[in-house]
Short mmCIF file of C-alpha atoms and ligand atoms in Angstrom, two decimals:
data_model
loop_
_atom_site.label_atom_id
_atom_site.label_comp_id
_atom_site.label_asym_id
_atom_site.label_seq_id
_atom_site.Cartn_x
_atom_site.Cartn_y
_atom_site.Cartn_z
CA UNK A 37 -24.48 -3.28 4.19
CA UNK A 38 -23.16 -0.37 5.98
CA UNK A 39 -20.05 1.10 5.25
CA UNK A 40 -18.47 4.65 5.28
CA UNK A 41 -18.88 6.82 2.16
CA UNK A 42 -16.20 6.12 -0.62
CA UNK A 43 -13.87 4.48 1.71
CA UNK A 44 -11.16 2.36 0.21
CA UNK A 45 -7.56 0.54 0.03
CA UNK A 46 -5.94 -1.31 2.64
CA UNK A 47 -6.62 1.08 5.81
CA UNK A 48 -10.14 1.09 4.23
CA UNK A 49 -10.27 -2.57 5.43
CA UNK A 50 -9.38 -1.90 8.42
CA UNK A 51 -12.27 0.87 8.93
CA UNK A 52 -14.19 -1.32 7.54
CA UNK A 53 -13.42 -4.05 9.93
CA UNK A 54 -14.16 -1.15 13.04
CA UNK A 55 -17.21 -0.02 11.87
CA UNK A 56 -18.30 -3.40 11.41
CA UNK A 57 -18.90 -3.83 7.75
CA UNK A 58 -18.93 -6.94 6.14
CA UNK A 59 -16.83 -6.41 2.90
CA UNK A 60 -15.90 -3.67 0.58
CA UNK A 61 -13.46 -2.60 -1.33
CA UNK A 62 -10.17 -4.53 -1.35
CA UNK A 63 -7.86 -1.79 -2.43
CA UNK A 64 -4.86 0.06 -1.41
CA UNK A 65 -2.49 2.72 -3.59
CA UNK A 66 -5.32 0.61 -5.86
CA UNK A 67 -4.20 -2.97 -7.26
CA UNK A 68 -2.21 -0.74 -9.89
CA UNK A 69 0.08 0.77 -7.10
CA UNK A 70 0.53 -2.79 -5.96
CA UNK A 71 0.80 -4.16 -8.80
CA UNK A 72 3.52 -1.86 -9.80
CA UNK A 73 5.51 -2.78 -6.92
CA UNK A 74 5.87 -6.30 -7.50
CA UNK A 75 6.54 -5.92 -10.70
CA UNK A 76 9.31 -3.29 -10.99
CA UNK A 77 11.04 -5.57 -8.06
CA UNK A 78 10.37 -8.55 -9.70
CA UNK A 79 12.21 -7.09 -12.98
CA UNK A 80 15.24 -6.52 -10.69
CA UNK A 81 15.52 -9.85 -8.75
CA UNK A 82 19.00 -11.92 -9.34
CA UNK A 83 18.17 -14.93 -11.15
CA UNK A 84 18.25 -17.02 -8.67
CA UNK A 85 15.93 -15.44 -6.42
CA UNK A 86 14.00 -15.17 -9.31
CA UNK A 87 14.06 -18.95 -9.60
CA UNK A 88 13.17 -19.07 -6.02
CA UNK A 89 10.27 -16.55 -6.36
CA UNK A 90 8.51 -19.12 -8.77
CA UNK A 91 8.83 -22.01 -7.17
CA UNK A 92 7.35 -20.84 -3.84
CA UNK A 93 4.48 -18.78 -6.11
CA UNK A 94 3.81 -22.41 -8.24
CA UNK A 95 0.11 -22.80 -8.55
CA UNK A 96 -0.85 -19.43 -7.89
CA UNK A 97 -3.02 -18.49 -10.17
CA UNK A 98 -1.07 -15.43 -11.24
CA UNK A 99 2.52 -16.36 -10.31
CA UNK A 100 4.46 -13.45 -10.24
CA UNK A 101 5.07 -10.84 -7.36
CA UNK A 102 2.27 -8.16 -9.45
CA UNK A 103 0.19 -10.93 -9.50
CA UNK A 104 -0.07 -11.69 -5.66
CA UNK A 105 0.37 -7.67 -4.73
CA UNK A 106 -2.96 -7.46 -3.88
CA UNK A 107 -3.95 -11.09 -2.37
CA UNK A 108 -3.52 -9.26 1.17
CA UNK A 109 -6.67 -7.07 -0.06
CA UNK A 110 -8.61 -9.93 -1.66
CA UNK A 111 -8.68 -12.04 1.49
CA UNK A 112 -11.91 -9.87 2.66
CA UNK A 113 -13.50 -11.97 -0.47
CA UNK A 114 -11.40 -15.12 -0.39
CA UNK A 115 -10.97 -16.03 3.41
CA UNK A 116 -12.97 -12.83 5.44
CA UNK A 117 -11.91 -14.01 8.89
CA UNK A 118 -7.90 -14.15 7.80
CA UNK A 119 -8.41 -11.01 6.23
CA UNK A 120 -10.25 -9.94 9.83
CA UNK A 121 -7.39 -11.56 11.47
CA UNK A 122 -4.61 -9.47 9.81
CA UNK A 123 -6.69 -5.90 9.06
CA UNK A 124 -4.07 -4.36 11.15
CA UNK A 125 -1.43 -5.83 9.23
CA UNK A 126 -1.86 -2.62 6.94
CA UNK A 127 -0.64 0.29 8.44
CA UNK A 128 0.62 1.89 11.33
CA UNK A 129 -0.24 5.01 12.90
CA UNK A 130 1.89 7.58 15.07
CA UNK A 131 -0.25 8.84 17.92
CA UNK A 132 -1.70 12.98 16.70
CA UNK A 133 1.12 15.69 17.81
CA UNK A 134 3.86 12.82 17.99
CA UNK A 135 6.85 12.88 15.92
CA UNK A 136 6.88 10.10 13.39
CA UNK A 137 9.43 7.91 14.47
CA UNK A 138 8.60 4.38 15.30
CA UNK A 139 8.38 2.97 19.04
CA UNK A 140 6.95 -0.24 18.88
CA UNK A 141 5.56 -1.01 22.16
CA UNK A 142 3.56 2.94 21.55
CA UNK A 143 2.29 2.20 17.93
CA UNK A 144 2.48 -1.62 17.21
CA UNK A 145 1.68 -3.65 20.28
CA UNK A 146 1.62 -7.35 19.56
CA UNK A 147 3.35 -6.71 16.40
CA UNK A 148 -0.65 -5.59 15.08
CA UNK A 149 1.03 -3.49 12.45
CA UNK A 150 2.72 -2.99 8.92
CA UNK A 151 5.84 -2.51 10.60
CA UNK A 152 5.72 -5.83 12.78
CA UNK A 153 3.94 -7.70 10.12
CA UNK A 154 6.86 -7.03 7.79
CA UNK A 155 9.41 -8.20 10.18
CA UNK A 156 7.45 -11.23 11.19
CA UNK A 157 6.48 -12.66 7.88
CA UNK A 158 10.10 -12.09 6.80
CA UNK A 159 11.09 -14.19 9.56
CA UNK A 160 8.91 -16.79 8.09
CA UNK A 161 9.99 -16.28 4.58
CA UNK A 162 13.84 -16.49 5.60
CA UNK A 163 12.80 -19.72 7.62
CA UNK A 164 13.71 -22.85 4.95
CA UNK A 165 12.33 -25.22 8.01
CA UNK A 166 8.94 -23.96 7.42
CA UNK A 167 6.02 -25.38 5.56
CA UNK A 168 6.12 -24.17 1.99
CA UNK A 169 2.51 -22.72 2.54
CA UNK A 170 3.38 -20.59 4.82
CA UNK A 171 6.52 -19.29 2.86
CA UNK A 172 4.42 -18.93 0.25
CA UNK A 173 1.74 -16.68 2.22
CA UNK A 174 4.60 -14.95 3.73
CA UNK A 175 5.93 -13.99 0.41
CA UNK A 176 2.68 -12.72 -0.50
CA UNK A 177 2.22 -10.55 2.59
CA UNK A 178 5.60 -8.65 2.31
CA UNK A 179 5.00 -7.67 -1.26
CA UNK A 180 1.84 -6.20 -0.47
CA UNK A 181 2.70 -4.69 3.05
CA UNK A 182 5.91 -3.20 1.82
CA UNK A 183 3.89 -1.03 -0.54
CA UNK A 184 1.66 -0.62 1.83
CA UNK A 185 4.71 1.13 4.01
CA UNK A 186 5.25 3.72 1.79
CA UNK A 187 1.81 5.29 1.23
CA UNK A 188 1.87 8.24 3.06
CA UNK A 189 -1.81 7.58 4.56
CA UNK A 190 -0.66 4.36 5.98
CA UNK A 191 1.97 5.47 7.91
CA UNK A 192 0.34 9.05 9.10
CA UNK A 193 0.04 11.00 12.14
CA UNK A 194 -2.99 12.78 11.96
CA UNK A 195 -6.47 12.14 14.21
CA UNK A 196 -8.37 10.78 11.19
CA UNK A 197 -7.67 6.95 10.41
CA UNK A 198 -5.13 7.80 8.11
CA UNK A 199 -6.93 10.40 6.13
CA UNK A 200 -10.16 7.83 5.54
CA UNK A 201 -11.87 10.60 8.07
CA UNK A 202 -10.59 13.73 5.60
CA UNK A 203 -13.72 14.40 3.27
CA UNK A 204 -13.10 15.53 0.03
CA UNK A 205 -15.05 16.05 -3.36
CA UNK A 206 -13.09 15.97 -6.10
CA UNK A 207 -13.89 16.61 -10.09
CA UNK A 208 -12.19 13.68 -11.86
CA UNK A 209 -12.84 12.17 -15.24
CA UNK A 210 -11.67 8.57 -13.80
CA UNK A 211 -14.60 6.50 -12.26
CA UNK A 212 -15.01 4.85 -8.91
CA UNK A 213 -14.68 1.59 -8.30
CA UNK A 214 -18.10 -0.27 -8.78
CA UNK A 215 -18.44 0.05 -4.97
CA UNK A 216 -18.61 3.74 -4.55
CA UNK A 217 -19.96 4.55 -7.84
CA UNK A 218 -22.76 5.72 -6.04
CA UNK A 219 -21.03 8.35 -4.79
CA UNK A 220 -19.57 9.90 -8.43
CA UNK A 221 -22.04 12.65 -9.52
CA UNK A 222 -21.54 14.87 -12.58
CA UNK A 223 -18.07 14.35 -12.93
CA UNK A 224 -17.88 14.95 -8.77
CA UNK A 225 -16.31 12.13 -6.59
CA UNK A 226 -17.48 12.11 -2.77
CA UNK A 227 -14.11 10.50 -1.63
CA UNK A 228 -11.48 10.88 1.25
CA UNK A 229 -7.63 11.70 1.27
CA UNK A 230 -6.65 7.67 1.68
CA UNK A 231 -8.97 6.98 -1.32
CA UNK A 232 -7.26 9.86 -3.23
CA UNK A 233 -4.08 8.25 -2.20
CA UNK A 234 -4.76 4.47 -2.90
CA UNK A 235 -6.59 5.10 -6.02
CA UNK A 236 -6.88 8.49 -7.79
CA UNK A 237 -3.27 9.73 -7.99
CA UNK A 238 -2.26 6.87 -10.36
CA UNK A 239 -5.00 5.51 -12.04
CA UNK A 240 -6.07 9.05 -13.18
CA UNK A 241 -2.74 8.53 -15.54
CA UNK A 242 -4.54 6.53 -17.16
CA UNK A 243 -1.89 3.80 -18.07
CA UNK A 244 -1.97 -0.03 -17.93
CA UNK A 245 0.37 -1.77 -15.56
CA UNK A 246 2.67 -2.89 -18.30
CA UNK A 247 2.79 0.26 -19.84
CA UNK A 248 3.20 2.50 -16.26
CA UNK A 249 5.69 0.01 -15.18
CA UNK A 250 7.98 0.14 -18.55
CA UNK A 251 7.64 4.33 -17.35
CA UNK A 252 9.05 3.90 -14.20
CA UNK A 253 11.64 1.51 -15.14
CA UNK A 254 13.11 3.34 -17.73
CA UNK A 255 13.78 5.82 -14.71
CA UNK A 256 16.82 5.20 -12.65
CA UNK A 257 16.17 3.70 -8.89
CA UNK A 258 15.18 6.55 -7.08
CA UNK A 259 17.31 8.24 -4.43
CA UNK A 260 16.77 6.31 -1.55
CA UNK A 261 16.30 9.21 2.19
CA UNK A 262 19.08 9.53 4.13
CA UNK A 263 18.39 6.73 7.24
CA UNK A 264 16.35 7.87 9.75
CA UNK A 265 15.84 6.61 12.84
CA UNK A 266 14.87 2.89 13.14
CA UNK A 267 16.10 0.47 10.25
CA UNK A 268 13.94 -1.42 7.35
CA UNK A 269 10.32 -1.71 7.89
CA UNK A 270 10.33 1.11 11.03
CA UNK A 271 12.37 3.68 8.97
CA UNK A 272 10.04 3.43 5.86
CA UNK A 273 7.04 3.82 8.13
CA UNK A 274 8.68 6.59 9.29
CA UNK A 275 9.54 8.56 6.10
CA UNK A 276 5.76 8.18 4.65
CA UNK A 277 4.96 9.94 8.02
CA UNK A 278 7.06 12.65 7.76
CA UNK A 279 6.35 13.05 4.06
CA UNK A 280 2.77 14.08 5.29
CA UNK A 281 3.81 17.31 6.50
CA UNK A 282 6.85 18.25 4.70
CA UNK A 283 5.15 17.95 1.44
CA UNK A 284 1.91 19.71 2.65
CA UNK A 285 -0.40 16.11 1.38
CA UNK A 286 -3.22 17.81 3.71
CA UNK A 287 -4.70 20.18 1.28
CA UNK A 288 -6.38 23.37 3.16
CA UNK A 289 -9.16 22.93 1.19
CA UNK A 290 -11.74 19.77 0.79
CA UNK A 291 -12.25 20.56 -3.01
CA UNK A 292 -9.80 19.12 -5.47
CA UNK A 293 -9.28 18.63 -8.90
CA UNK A 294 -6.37 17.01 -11.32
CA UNK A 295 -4.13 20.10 -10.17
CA UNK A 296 -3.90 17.97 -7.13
CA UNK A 297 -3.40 14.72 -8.63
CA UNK A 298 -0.98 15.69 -10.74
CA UNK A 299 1.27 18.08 -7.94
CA UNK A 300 1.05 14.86 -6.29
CA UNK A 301 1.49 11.76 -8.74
CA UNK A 302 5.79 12.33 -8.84
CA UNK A 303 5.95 11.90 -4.87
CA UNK A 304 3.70 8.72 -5.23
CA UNK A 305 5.39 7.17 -8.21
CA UNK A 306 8.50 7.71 -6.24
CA UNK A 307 7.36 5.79 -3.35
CA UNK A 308 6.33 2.81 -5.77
CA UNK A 309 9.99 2.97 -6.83
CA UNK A 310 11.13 3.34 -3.57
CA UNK A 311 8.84 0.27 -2.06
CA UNK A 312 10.08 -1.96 -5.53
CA UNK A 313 13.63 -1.00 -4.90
CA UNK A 314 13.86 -2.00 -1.10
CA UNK A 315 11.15 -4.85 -1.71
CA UNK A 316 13.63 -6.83 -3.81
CA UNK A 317 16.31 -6.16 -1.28
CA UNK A 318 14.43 -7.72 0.89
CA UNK A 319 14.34 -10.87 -1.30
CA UNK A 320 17.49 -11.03 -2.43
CA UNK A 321 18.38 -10.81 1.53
CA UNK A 322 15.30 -13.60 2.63
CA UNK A 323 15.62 -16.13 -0.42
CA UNK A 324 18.48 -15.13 -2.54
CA UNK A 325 21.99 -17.24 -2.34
ZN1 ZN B 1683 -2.86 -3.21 2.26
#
């Protein structure tokens, strides 16, 4: 099956869903960035919406928030037309040459977003009068798209699907994915800036999730931006933007190595703190007492 060369994560799906593939890869900052996320916020929930947490996640097969993180991805495997049906659910993009701040009518009509997905599936979550199903899915689709918010190359502004169209080879010792293993020659990965996003930047650290996410939360919660413009889901969407640019992401060269990885892995892990902090404010506001 056709697909584009060493694509993958969340706006990978959504590619993938344009150019017509089939199925692929169902990741996005990797299950480990995901992961993380539910986890740290999980850690920090009030008991009560702790309580509440589990009993809308009973049967699941992993019942915890990290266990659901990336359920949004696995849908191309476990139900391909839902997870055709909600491919735009990932990310957001600001038109090339805009600023980065949110309009909604300009960058998420019908709510197609990660910014109107978030704010719709908390309405839904908040909602005690609906089925417990679709709580339940609800729950599952903020914890993913709220990490999803805060990768930089789901919220960006530049003319290339969110860095999927920015080749790069990079020298890493960590593999591919089985997927794009293919693509991994002599220690050389034929990848894009999204992949190097979604995947590279944490799992070349090389740590489990129990072990990364004891690391982060022995760290106090990180300094949350000053408020931009827009509020929640729109504001977040807008600070991965900006992040873009002010931290030079766009390298000026195609060819990276671990110097990149590693300039880059504090602004990432910060942005899995970030999304864990505000993602269990978000629960403690939607199910807590
Ligand atoms: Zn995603």
């Amino acid at each position: 099956m056709r697909r584009p060369v060493a694509v993958s994560s969340v706006l990978a799906c959504s590619l993938a869903v344009l150019l017509g593939a089939a199925s692929g890869p169902a990741q996005a900052w990797s299950a480990l960035g995901h992961q993380l996320v539910g986890e740290l916020a999980q850690r920090h929930l009030a008991p009560a919406t702790r309580a509440e947490v589990a009993r809308l996640l009973a049967g699941e097969q992993r019942p915890t928030l990290a266990g659901v993180a990336d359920w949004a991805d696995r849908l191309r495997d476990l139900d391909p037309e839902r997870f055709k049906a909600t491919s735009r659910w990932h990310y957001v993009n600001t038109p090339p040459g805009q600023q980065c701040d949110y309009v909604a009518e300009r960058d998420c009509p019908d709510g197609q977003c990660v910014v109107g997905a978030i704010q719709a599936q908390r309405a839904i979550l908040a909602d005690t009068t609906q089925p417990l199903e679709t709580r339940r899915d609800a729950l599952k689709f903020i914890v993913h798209f709220v990490g999803d918010v805060h990768q930089p190359m789901h919220a960006n502004n530049h003319d290339d699907l969110g860095g999927n169209r920015f080749q790069v080879s990079l020298r890493t010792d960590l593999e591919p994915e089985a997927y794009a293993r293919r693509n991994y020659v002599d220690g050389v990965m034929g990848t894009n800036l999204h992949s190097v996003w979604d995947y590279y930047i944490l799992g070349t650290e090389g740590l489990s999730l129990p072990q990364y996410a004891d690391r982060l939360d022995a760290l106090p919660w990180p300094p949350m931006p000053a408020d931009g413009p827009g509020t929640g889901a729109a504001a977040w969407a807008g600070e991965s933007c900006r992040l873009i640019d002010a931290r030079d992401v766009y390298p000026p060269v195609h060819k990276m190595d671990a110097g990149y990885l590693d300039h880059f892995r504090p602004l990432a892990e910060q942005r899995v703190r970030q999304a864990a902090w505000r993602l269990a404010q978000v629960l403690e506001a939607d199910l807590g007492d």
